[in-house]
Tab-separated table of C-alpha atoms and ligand atoms in Angstrom:
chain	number	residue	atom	x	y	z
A	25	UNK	CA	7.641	128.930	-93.229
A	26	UNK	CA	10.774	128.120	-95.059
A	27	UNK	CA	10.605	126.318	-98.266
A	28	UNK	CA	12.941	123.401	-99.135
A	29	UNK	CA	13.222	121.132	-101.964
A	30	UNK	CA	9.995	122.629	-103.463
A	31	UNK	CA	8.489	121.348	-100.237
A	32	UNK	CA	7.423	123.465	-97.148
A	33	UNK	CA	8.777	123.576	-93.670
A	34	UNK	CA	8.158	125.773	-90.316
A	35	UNK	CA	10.210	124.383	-88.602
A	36	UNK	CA	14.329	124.132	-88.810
A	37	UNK	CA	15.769	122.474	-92.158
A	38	UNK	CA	19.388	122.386	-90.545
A	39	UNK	CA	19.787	118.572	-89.037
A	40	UNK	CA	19.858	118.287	-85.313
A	41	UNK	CA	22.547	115.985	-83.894
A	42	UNK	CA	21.082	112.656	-82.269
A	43	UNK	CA	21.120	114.439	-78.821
A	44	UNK	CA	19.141	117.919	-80.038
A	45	UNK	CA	17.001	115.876	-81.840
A	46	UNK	CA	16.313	113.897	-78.784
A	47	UNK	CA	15.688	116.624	-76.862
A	48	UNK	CA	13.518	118.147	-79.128
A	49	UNK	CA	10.699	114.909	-79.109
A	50	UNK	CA	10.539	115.286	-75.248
A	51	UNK	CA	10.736	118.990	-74.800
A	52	UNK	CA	7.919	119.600	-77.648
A	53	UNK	CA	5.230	116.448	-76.756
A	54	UNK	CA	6.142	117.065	-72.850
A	55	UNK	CA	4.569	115.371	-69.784
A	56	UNK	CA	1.053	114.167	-71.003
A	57	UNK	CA	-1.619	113.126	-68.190
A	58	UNK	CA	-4.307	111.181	-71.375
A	59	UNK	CA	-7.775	110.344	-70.110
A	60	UNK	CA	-7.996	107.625	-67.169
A	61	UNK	CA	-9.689	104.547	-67.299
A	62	UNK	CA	-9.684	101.813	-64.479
A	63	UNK	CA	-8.674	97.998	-65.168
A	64	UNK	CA	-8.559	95.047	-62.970
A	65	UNK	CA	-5.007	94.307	-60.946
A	66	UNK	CA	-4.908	91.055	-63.425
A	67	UNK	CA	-4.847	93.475	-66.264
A	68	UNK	CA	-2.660	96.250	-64.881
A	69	UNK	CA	0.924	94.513	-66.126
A	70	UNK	CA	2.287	97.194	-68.688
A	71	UNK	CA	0.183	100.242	-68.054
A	72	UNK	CA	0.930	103.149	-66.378
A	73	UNK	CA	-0.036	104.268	-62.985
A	74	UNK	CA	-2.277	107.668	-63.168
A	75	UNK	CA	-2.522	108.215	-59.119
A	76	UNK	CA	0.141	108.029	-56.405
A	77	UNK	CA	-0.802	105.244	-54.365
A	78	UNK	CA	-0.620	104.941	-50.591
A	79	UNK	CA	0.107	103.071	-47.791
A	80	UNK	CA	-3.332	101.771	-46.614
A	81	UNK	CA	-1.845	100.925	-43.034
A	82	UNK	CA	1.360	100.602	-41.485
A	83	UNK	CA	3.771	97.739	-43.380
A	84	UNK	CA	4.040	95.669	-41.457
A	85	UNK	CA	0.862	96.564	-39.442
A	86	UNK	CA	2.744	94.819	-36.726
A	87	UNK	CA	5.833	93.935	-35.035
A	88	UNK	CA	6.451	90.500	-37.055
A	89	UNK	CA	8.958	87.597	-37.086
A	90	UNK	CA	10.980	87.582	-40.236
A	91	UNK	CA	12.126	83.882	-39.082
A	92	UNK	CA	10.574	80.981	-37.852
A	93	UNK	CA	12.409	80.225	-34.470
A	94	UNK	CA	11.660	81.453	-30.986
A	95	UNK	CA	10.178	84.288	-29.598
A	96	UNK	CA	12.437	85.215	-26.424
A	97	UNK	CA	13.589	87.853	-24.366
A	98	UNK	CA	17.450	88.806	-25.642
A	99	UNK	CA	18.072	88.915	-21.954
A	100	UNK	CA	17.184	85.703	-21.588
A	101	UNK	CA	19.496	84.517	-24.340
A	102	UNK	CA	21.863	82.408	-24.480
A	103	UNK	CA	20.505	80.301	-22.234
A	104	UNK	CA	17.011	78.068	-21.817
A	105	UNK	CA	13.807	79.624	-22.004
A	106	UNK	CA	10.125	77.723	-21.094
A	107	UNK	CA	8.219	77.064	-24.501
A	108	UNK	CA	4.893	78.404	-23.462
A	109	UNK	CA	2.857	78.225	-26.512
A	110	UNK	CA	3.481	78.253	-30.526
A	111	UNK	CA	2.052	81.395	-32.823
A	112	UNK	CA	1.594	81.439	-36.709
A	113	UNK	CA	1.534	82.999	-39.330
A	114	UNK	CA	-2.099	84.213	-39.487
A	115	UNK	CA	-3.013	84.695	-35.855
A	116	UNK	CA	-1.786	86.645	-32.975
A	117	UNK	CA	-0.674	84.812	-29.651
A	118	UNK	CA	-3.110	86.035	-26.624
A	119	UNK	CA	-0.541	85.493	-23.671
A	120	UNK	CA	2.563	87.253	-22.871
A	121	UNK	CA	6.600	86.088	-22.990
A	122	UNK	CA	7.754	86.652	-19.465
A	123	UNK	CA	11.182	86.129	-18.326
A	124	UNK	CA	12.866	82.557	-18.834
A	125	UNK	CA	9.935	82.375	-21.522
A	126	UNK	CA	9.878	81.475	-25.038
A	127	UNK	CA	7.030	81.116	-27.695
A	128	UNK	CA	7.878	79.327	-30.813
A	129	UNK	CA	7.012	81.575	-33.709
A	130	UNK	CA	6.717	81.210	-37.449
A	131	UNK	CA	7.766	83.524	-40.681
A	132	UNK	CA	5.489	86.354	-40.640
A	133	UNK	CA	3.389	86.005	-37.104
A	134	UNK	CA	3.203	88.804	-34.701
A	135	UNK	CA	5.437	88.911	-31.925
A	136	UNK	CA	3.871	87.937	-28.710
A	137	UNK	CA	3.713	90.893	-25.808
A	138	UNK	CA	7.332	91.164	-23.882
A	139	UNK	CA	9.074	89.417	-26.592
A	140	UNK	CA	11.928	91.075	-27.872
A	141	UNK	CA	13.937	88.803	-30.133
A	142	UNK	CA	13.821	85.937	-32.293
A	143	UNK	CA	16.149	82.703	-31.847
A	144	UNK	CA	16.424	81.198	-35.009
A	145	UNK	CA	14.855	77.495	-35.161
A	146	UNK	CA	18.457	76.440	-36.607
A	147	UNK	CA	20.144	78.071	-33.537
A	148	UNK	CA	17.890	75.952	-31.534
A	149	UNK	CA	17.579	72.949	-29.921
A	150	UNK	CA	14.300	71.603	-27.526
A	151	UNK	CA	13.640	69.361	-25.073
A	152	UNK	CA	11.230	68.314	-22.854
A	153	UNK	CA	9.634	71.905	-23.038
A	154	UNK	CA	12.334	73.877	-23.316
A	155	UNK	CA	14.183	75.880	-25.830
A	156	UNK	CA	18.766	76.063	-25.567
A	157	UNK	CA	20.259	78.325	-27.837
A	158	UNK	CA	24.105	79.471	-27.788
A	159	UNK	CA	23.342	82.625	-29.965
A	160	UNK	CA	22.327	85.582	-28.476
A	161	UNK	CA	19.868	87.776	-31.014
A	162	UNK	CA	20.123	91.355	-29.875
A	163	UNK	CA	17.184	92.805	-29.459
A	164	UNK	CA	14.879	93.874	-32.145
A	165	UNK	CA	16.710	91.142	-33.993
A	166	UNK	CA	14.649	88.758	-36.998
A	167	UNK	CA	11.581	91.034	-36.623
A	168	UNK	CA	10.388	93.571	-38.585
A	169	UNK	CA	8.961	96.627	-36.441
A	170	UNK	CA	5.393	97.743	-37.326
A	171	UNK	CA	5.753	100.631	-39.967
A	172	UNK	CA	9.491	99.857	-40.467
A	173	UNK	CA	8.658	98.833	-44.164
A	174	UNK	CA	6.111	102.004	-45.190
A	175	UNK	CA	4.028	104.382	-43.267
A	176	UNK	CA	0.406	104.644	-43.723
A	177	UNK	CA	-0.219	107.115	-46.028
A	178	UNK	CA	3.267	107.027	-47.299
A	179	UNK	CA	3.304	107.292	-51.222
A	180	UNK	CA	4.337	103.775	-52.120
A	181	UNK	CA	3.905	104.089	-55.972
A	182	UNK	CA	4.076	107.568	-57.944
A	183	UNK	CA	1.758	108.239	-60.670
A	184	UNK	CA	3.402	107.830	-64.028
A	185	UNK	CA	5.251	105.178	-63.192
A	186	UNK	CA	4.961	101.817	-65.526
A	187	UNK	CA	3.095	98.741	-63.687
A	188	UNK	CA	5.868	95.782	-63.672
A	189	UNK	CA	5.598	92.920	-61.334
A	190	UNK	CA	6.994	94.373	-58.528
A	191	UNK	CA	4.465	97.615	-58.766
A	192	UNK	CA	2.052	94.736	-58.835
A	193	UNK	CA	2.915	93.442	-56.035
A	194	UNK	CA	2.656	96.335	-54.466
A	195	UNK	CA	-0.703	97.766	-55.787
A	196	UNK	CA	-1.891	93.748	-54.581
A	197	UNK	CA	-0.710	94.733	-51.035
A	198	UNK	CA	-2.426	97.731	-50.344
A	199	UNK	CA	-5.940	95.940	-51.581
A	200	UNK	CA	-6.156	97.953	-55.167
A	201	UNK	CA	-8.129	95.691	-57.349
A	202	UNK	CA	-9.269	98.438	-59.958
A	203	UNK	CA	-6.024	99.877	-60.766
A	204	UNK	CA	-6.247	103.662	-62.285
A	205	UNK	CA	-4.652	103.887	-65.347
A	206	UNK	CA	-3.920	105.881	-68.248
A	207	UNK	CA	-5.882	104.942	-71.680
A	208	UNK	CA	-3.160	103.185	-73.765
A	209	UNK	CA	-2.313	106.020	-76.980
A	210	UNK	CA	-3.834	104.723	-80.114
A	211	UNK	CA	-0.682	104.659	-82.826
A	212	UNK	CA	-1.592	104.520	-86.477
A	213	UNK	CA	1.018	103.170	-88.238
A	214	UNK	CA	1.160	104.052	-92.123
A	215	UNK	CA	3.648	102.125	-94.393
A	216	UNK	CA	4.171	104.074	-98.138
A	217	UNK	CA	5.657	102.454	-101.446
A	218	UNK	CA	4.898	101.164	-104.167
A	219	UNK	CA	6.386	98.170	-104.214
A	220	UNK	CA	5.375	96.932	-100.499
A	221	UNK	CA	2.739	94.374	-100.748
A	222	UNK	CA	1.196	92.444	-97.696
A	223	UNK	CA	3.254	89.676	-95.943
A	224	UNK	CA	0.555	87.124	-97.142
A	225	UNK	CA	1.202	88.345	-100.919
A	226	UNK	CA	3.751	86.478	-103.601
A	227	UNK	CA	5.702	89.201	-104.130
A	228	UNK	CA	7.326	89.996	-107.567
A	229	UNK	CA	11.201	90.331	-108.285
A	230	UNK	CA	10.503	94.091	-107.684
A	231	UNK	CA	8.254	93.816	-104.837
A	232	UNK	CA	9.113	93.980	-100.964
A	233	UNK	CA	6.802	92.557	-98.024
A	234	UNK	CA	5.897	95.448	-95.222
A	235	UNK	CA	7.890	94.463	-92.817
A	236	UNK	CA	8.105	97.994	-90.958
A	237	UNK	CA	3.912	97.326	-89.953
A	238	UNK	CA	4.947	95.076	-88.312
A	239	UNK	CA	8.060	95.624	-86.631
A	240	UNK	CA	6.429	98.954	-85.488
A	241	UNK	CA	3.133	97.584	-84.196
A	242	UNK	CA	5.629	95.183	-81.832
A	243	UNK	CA	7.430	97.778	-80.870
A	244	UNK	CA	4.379	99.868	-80.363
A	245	UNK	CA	3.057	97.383	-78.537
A	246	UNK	CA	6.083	96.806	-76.167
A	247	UNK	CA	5.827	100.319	-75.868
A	248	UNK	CA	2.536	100.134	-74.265
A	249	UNK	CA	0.768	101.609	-77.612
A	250	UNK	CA	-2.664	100.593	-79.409
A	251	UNK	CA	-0.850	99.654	-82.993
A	252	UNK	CA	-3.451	100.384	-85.748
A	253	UNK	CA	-1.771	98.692	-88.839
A	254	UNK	CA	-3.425	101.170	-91.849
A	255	UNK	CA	-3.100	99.679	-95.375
A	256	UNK	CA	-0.053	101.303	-97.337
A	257	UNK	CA	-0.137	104.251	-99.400
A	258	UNK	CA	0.824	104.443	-102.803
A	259	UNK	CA	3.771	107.039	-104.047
A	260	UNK	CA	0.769	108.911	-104.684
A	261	UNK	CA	0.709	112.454	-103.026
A	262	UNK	CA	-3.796	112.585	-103.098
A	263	UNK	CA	-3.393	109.026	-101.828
A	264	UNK	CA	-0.746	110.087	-99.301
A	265	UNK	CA	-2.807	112.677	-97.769
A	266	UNK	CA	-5.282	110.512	-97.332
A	267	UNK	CA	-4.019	108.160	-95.720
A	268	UNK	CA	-2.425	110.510	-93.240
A	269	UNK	CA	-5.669	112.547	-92.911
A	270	UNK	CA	-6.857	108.612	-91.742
A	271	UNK	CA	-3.594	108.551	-89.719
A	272	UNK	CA	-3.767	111.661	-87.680
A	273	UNK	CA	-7.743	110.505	-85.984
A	274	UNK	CA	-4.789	108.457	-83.490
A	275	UNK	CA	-2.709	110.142	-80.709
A	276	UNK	CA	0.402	109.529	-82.691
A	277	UNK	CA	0.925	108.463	-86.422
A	278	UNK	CA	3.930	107.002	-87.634
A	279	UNK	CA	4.508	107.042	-91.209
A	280	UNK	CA	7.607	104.563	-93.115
A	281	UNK	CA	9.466	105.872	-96.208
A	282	UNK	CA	8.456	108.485	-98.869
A	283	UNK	CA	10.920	110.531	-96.754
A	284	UNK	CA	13.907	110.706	-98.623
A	285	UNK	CA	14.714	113.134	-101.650
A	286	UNK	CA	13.136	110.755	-104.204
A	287	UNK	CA	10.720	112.028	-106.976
A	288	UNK	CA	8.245	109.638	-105.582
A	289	UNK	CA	8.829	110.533	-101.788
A	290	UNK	CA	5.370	112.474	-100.797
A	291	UNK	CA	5.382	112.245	-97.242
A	292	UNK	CA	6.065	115.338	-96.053
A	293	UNK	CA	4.131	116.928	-99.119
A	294	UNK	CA	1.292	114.929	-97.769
A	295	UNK	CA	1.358	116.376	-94.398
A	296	UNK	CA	2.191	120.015	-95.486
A	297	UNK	CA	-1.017	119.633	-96.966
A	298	UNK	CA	-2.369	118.203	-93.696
A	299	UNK	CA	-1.605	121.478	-92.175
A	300	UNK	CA	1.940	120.016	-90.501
A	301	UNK	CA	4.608	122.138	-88.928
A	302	UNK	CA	7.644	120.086	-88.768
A	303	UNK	CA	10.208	120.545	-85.798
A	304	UNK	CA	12.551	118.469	-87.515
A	305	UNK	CA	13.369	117.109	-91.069
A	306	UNK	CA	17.018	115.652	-91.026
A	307	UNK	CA	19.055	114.110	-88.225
A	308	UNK	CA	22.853	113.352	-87.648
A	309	UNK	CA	22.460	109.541	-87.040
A	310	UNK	CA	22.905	106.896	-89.573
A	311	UNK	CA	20.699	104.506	-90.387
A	312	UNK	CA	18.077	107.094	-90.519
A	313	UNK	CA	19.542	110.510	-91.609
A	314	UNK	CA	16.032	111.950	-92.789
A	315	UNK	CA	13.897	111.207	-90.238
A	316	UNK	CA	10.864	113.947	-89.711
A	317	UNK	CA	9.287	115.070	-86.687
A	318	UNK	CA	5.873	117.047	-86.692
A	319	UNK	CA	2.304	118.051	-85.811
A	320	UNK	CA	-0.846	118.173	-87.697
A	321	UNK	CA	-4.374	118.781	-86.940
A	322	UNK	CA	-2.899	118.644	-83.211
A	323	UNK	CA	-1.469	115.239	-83.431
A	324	UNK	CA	1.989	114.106	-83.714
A	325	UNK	CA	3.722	112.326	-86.168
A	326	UNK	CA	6.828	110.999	-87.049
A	327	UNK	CA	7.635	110.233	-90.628
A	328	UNK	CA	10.665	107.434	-90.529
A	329	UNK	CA	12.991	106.357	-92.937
A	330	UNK	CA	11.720	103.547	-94.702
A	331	UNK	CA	14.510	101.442	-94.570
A	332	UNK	CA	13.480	98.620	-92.467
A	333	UNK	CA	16.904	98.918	-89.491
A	334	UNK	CA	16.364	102.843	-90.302
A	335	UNK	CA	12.746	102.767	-89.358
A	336	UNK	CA	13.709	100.131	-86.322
A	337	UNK	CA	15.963	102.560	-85.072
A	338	UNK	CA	14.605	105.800	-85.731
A	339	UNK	CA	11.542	104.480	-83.690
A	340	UNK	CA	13.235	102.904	-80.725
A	341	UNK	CA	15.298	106.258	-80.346
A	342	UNK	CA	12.811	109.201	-80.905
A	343	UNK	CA	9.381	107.562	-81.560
A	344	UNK	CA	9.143	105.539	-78.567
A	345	UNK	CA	9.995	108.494	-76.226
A	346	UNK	CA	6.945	110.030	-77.578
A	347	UNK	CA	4.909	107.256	-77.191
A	348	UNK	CA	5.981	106.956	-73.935
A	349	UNK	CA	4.790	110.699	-72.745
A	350	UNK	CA	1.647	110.547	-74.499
A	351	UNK	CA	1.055	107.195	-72.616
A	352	UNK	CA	1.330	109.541	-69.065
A	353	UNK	CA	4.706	108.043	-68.357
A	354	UNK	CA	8.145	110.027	-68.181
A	355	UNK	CA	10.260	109.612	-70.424
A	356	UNK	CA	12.225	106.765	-70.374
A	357	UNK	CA	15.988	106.937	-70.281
A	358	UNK	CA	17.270	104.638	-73.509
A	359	UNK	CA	18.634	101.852	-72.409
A	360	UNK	CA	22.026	101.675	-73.237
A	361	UNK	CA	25.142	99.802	-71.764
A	362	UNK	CA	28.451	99.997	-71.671
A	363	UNK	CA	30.253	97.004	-73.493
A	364	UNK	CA	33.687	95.922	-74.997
A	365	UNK	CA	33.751	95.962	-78.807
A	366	UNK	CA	35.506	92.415	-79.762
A	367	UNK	CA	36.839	93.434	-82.941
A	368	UNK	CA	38.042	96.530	-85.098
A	369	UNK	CA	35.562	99.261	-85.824
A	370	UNK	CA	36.502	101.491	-88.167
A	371	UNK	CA	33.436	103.861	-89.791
A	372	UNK	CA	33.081	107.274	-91.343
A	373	UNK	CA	32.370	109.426	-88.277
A	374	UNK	CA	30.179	112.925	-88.387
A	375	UNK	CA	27.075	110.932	-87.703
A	376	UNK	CA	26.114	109.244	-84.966
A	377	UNK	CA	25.689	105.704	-86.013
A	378	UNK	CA	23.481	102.648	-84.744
A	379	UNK	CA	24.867	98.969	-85.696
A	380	UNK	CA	23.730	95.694	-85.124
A	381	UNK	CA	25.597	93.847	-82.624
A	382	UNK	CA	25.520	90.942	-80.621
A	383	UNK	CA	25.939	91.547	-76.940
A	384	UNK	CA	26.595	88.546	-74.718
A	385	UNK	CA	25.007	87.943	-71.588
A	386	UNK	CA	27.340	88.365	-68.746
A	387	UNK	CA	30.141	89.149	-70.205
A	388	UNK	CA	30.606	92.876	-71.289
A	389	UNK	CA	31.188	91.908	-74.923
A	390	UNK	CA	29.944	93.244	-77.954
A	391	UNK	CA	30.211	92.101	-81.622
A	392	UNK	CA	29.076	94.036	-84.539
A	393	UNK	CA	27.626	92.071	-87.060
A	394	UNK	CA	28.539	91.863	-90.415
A	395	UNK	CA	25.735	94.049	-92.277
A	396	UNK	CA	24.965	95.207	-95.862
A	397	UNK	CA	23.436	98.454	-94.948
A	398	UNK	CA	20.114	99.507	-93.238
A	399	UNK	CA	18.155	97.310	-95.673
A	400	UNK	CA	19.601	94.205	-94.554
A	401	UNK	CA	16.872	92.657	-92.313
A	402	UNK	CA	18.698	88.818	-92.104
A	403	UNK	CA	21.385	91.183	-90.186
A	404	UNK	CA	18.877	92.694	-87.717
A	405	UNK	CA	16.871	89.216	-86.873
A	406	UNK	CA	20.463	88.009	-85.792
A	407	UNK	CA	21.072	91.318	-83.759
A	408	UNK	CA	20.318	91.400	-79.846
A	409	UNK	CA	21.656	95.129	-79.774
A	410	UNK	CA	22.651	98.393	-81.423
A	411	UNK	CA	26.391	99.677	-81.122
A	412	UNK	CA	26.078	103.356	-80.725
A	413	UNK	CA	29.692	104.394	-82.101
A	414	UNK	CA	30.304	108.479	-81.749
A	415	UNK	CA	29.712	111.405	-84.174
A	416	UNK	CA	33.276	112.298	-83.531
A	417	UNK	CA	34.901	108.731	-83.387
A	418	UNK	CA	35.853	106.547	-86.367
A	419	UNK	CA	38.038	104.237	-84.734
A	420	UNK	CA	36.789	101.821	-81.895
A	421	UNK	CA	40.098	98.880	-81.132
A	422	UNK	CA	39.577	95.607	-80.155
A	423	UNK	CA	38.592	96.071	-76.302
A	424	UNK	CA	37.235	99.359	-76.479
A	425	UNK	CA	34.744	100.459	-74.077
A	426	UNK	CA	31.504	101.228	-76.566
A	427	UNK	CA	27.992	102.455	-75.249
A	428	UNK	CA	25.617	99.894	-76.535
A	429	UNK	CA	21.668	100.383	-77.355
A	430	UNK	CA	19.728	97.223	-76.457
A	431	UNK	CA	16.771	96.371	-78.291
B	7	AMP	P1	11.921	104.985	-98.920
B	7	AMP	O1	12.290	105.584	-97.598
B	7	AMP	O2	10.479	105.070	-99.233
B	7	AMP	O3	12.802	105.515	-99.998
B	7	AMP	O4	12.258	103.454	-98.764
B	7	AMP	C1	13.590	103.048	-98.581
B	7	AMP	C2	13.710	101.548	-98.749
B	7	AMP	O5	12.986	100.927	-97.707
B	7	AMP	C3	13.141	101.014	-100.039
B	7	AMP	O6	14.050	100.083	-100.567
B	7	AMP	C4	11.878	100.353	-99.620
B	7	AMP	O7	11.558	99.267	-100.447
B	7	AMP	C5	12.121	99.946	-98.221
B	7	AMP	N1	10.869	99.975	-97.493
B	7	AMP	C6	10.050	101.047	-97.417
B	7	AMP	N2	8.944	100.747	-96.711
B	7	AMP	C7	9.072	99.464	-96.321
B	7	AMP	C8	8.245	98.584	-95.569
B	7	AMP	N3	7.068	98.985	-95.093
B	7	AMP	N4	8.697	97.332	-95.360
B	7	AMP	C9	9.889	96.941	-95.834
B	7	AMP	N5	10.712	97.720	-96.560
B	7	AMP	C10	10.316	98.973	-96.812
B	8	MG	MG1	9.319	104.745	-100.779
């Protein structure tokens, strides 16, 4: 234990640069399989997959048309063929194609016995019972071979992975109606300060709203999280520990402010008390420079800046990563872009820094927005996107590639 600022610490007290730091959240809370639970498919979206899933049966089961048109022989092609029956979608024809035969087929039926190709309906013409086509489908052509698509038995989704529509789609394919997956991690999220009063109060001249709650529980949320909003602690360290003690019954507990060098910043005071051992107390990133990382009573918690874009940032970067592995997924990679800057940067390097920024749609271009520091919320409401400008870079010109962090 090393003791810093009258304050106690196990772990290091030197700042980690944004990637250490990084790797520290997702090398310490690790791949996570939580308890499972089973939900219907209609429920699924968002959660995350705790079994591989297989292929019940061949996809598709059959040789199918991928075309409506005319089931042939490509020998027989081009050239007329004898329509000898139709087939749909939802039955399979009982004759056979013989040669100078044709069946007319639709999008997804079997293909009859001895056909071998499909003649496109537009590539078609009929009359008087018989199909003419000039094309000449090769064989195999506008059908999809039985198994071509997945194997039964093949592993068609891998555990871990989050349930989107197209995972969905699949899981509705192979007939899984109760979908195993993991229980969602329950986040406490525990705002400190004694001037944040509720978003329903009248707050005084000296008085903020909690705005971090909130942005957290959505961001919780999006993070497939259980956001517990907690009431906010006083700048009160018996308070403080409280709260946290209150805090740490979740799988994760995220704490805002009370983490800078103040006289009236208890945080980590409360959780040394709590038992904590920190793995990190500063980072190398601005907005956010003293953001802590720990674990207490065998949870983990984060204790973020309480700046409102410092606490948005500080959880979208390290938090969420967490949240993420403790939810049974792997981590995901951030989601960052490459874009060109459309004016000047210029900004004290050393740090890696996170700015708001418009990024357009389509286009490649980025715009940082004018901002008044990491307090200014108007700024972040008009943001779509963080610029993440170097530690060892001051200077971005106009045109610039810059890697961009979307929100
Ligand atoms: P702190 O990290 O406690 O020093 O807080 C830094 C700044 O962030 C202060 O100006 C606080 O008023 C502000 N702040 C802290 N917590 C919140 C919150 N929950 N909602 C909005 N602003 C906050
Ligand atoms: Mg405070």
């Amino acid at each position: 234990m090393v003791v810093n600022r009258g304050r106690w610490y196990s772990g290091s007290v030197e700042a980690l640069d944004f990637a250490a730091a990084r790797r520290c959240v997702v090398e310490t809370v690790g791949a996570c399989r939580p308890e499972v639970e089973a939900v219907p498919l209609a429920e699924a979206a968002g959660r995350v997959l705790a079994v591989d899933v297989v292929a019940d049966r061949d996809y598709p089961p059959v040789d199918r048309s991928i075309r409506d048109g005319f089931a042939v022989c490509a020998a027989d092609v081009p050239g007329a063929v004898r329509l000898i029956g139709e087939v749909r979608a939802g039955e399979a024809f009982a004759g056979k194609v013989g040669a100078g035969e044709g069946v007319r087929i639709m999008t997804g039926a079997p293909l009859p016995d001895g056909a071998d190709a499909v003649v496109m309906v537009e590539h078609a013409t009929v009359r008087d019972g018989m199909m003419t086509t000039e094309k000449a489908p090769g064989v195999g052509e506008f059908i999809n071979r039985a198994g071509c698509e997945a194997r039964a038995g093949d592993v068609v989704l891998a555990r871990g992975v989050r349930l989107r529509f197209p995972q969905i789609a699949m899981l509705a394919t192979v007939g899984l109606s109760m979908v195993p997956v993991y229980r969602r991690p329950r986040v406490a999220i525990l705002a400190t300060g004694d001037e944040i009063v509720t978003v329903e109060a009248a707050p005084r001249t000296y008085e903020v709203r909690n705005s971090n709650s909130w942005a957290l529980a959505a961001q919780v949320t999006a993070a497939g999280g259980l956001a517990e909003v907690l009431p906010v602690a006083p700048d009160d360290l018996e308070a403080t520990v409280a709260a946290v003690e209150r805090g740490l019954q979740a799988d994760l507990l995220l704490l805002s402010g009370g983490v800078s060098a103040g006289e009236y910043d208890f945080v980590e005071a409360a959780l040394g008390r709590c038992g904590a051992e920190f793995f990190f107390t500063r980072v190398k990133i601005r907005p956010g420079a003293p953001l802590v990382f720990g674990r207490a009573r065998g949870k983990y918690f984060f204790g973020l800046p309480g700046n409102p874009l410092s606490t948005a940032v500080t959880f979208e970067v390290f938090a969420r990563a967490a949240l993420e592995l403790l939810g049974g997924a792997g981590e995901p990679p951030l989601p960052i872009v490459e874009a060109h800057i459309t004016k000047t940067l210029r900004e004290k390097g050393g740090l890696t820094r996170f700015l708001p920024a418009v990024l357009e749609n389509g286009t490649g271009r980025v715009t940082p927005i004018v901002w008044k520091g990491s307090s200014d919320v108007p700024s972040l409401a008009r943001s779509n996107a963080f610029i993440i400008a170097a530690a060892d870079r001051e200077l971005y010109e106009e045109g610039d590639a810059v890697s961009v962090l979307l929100q």
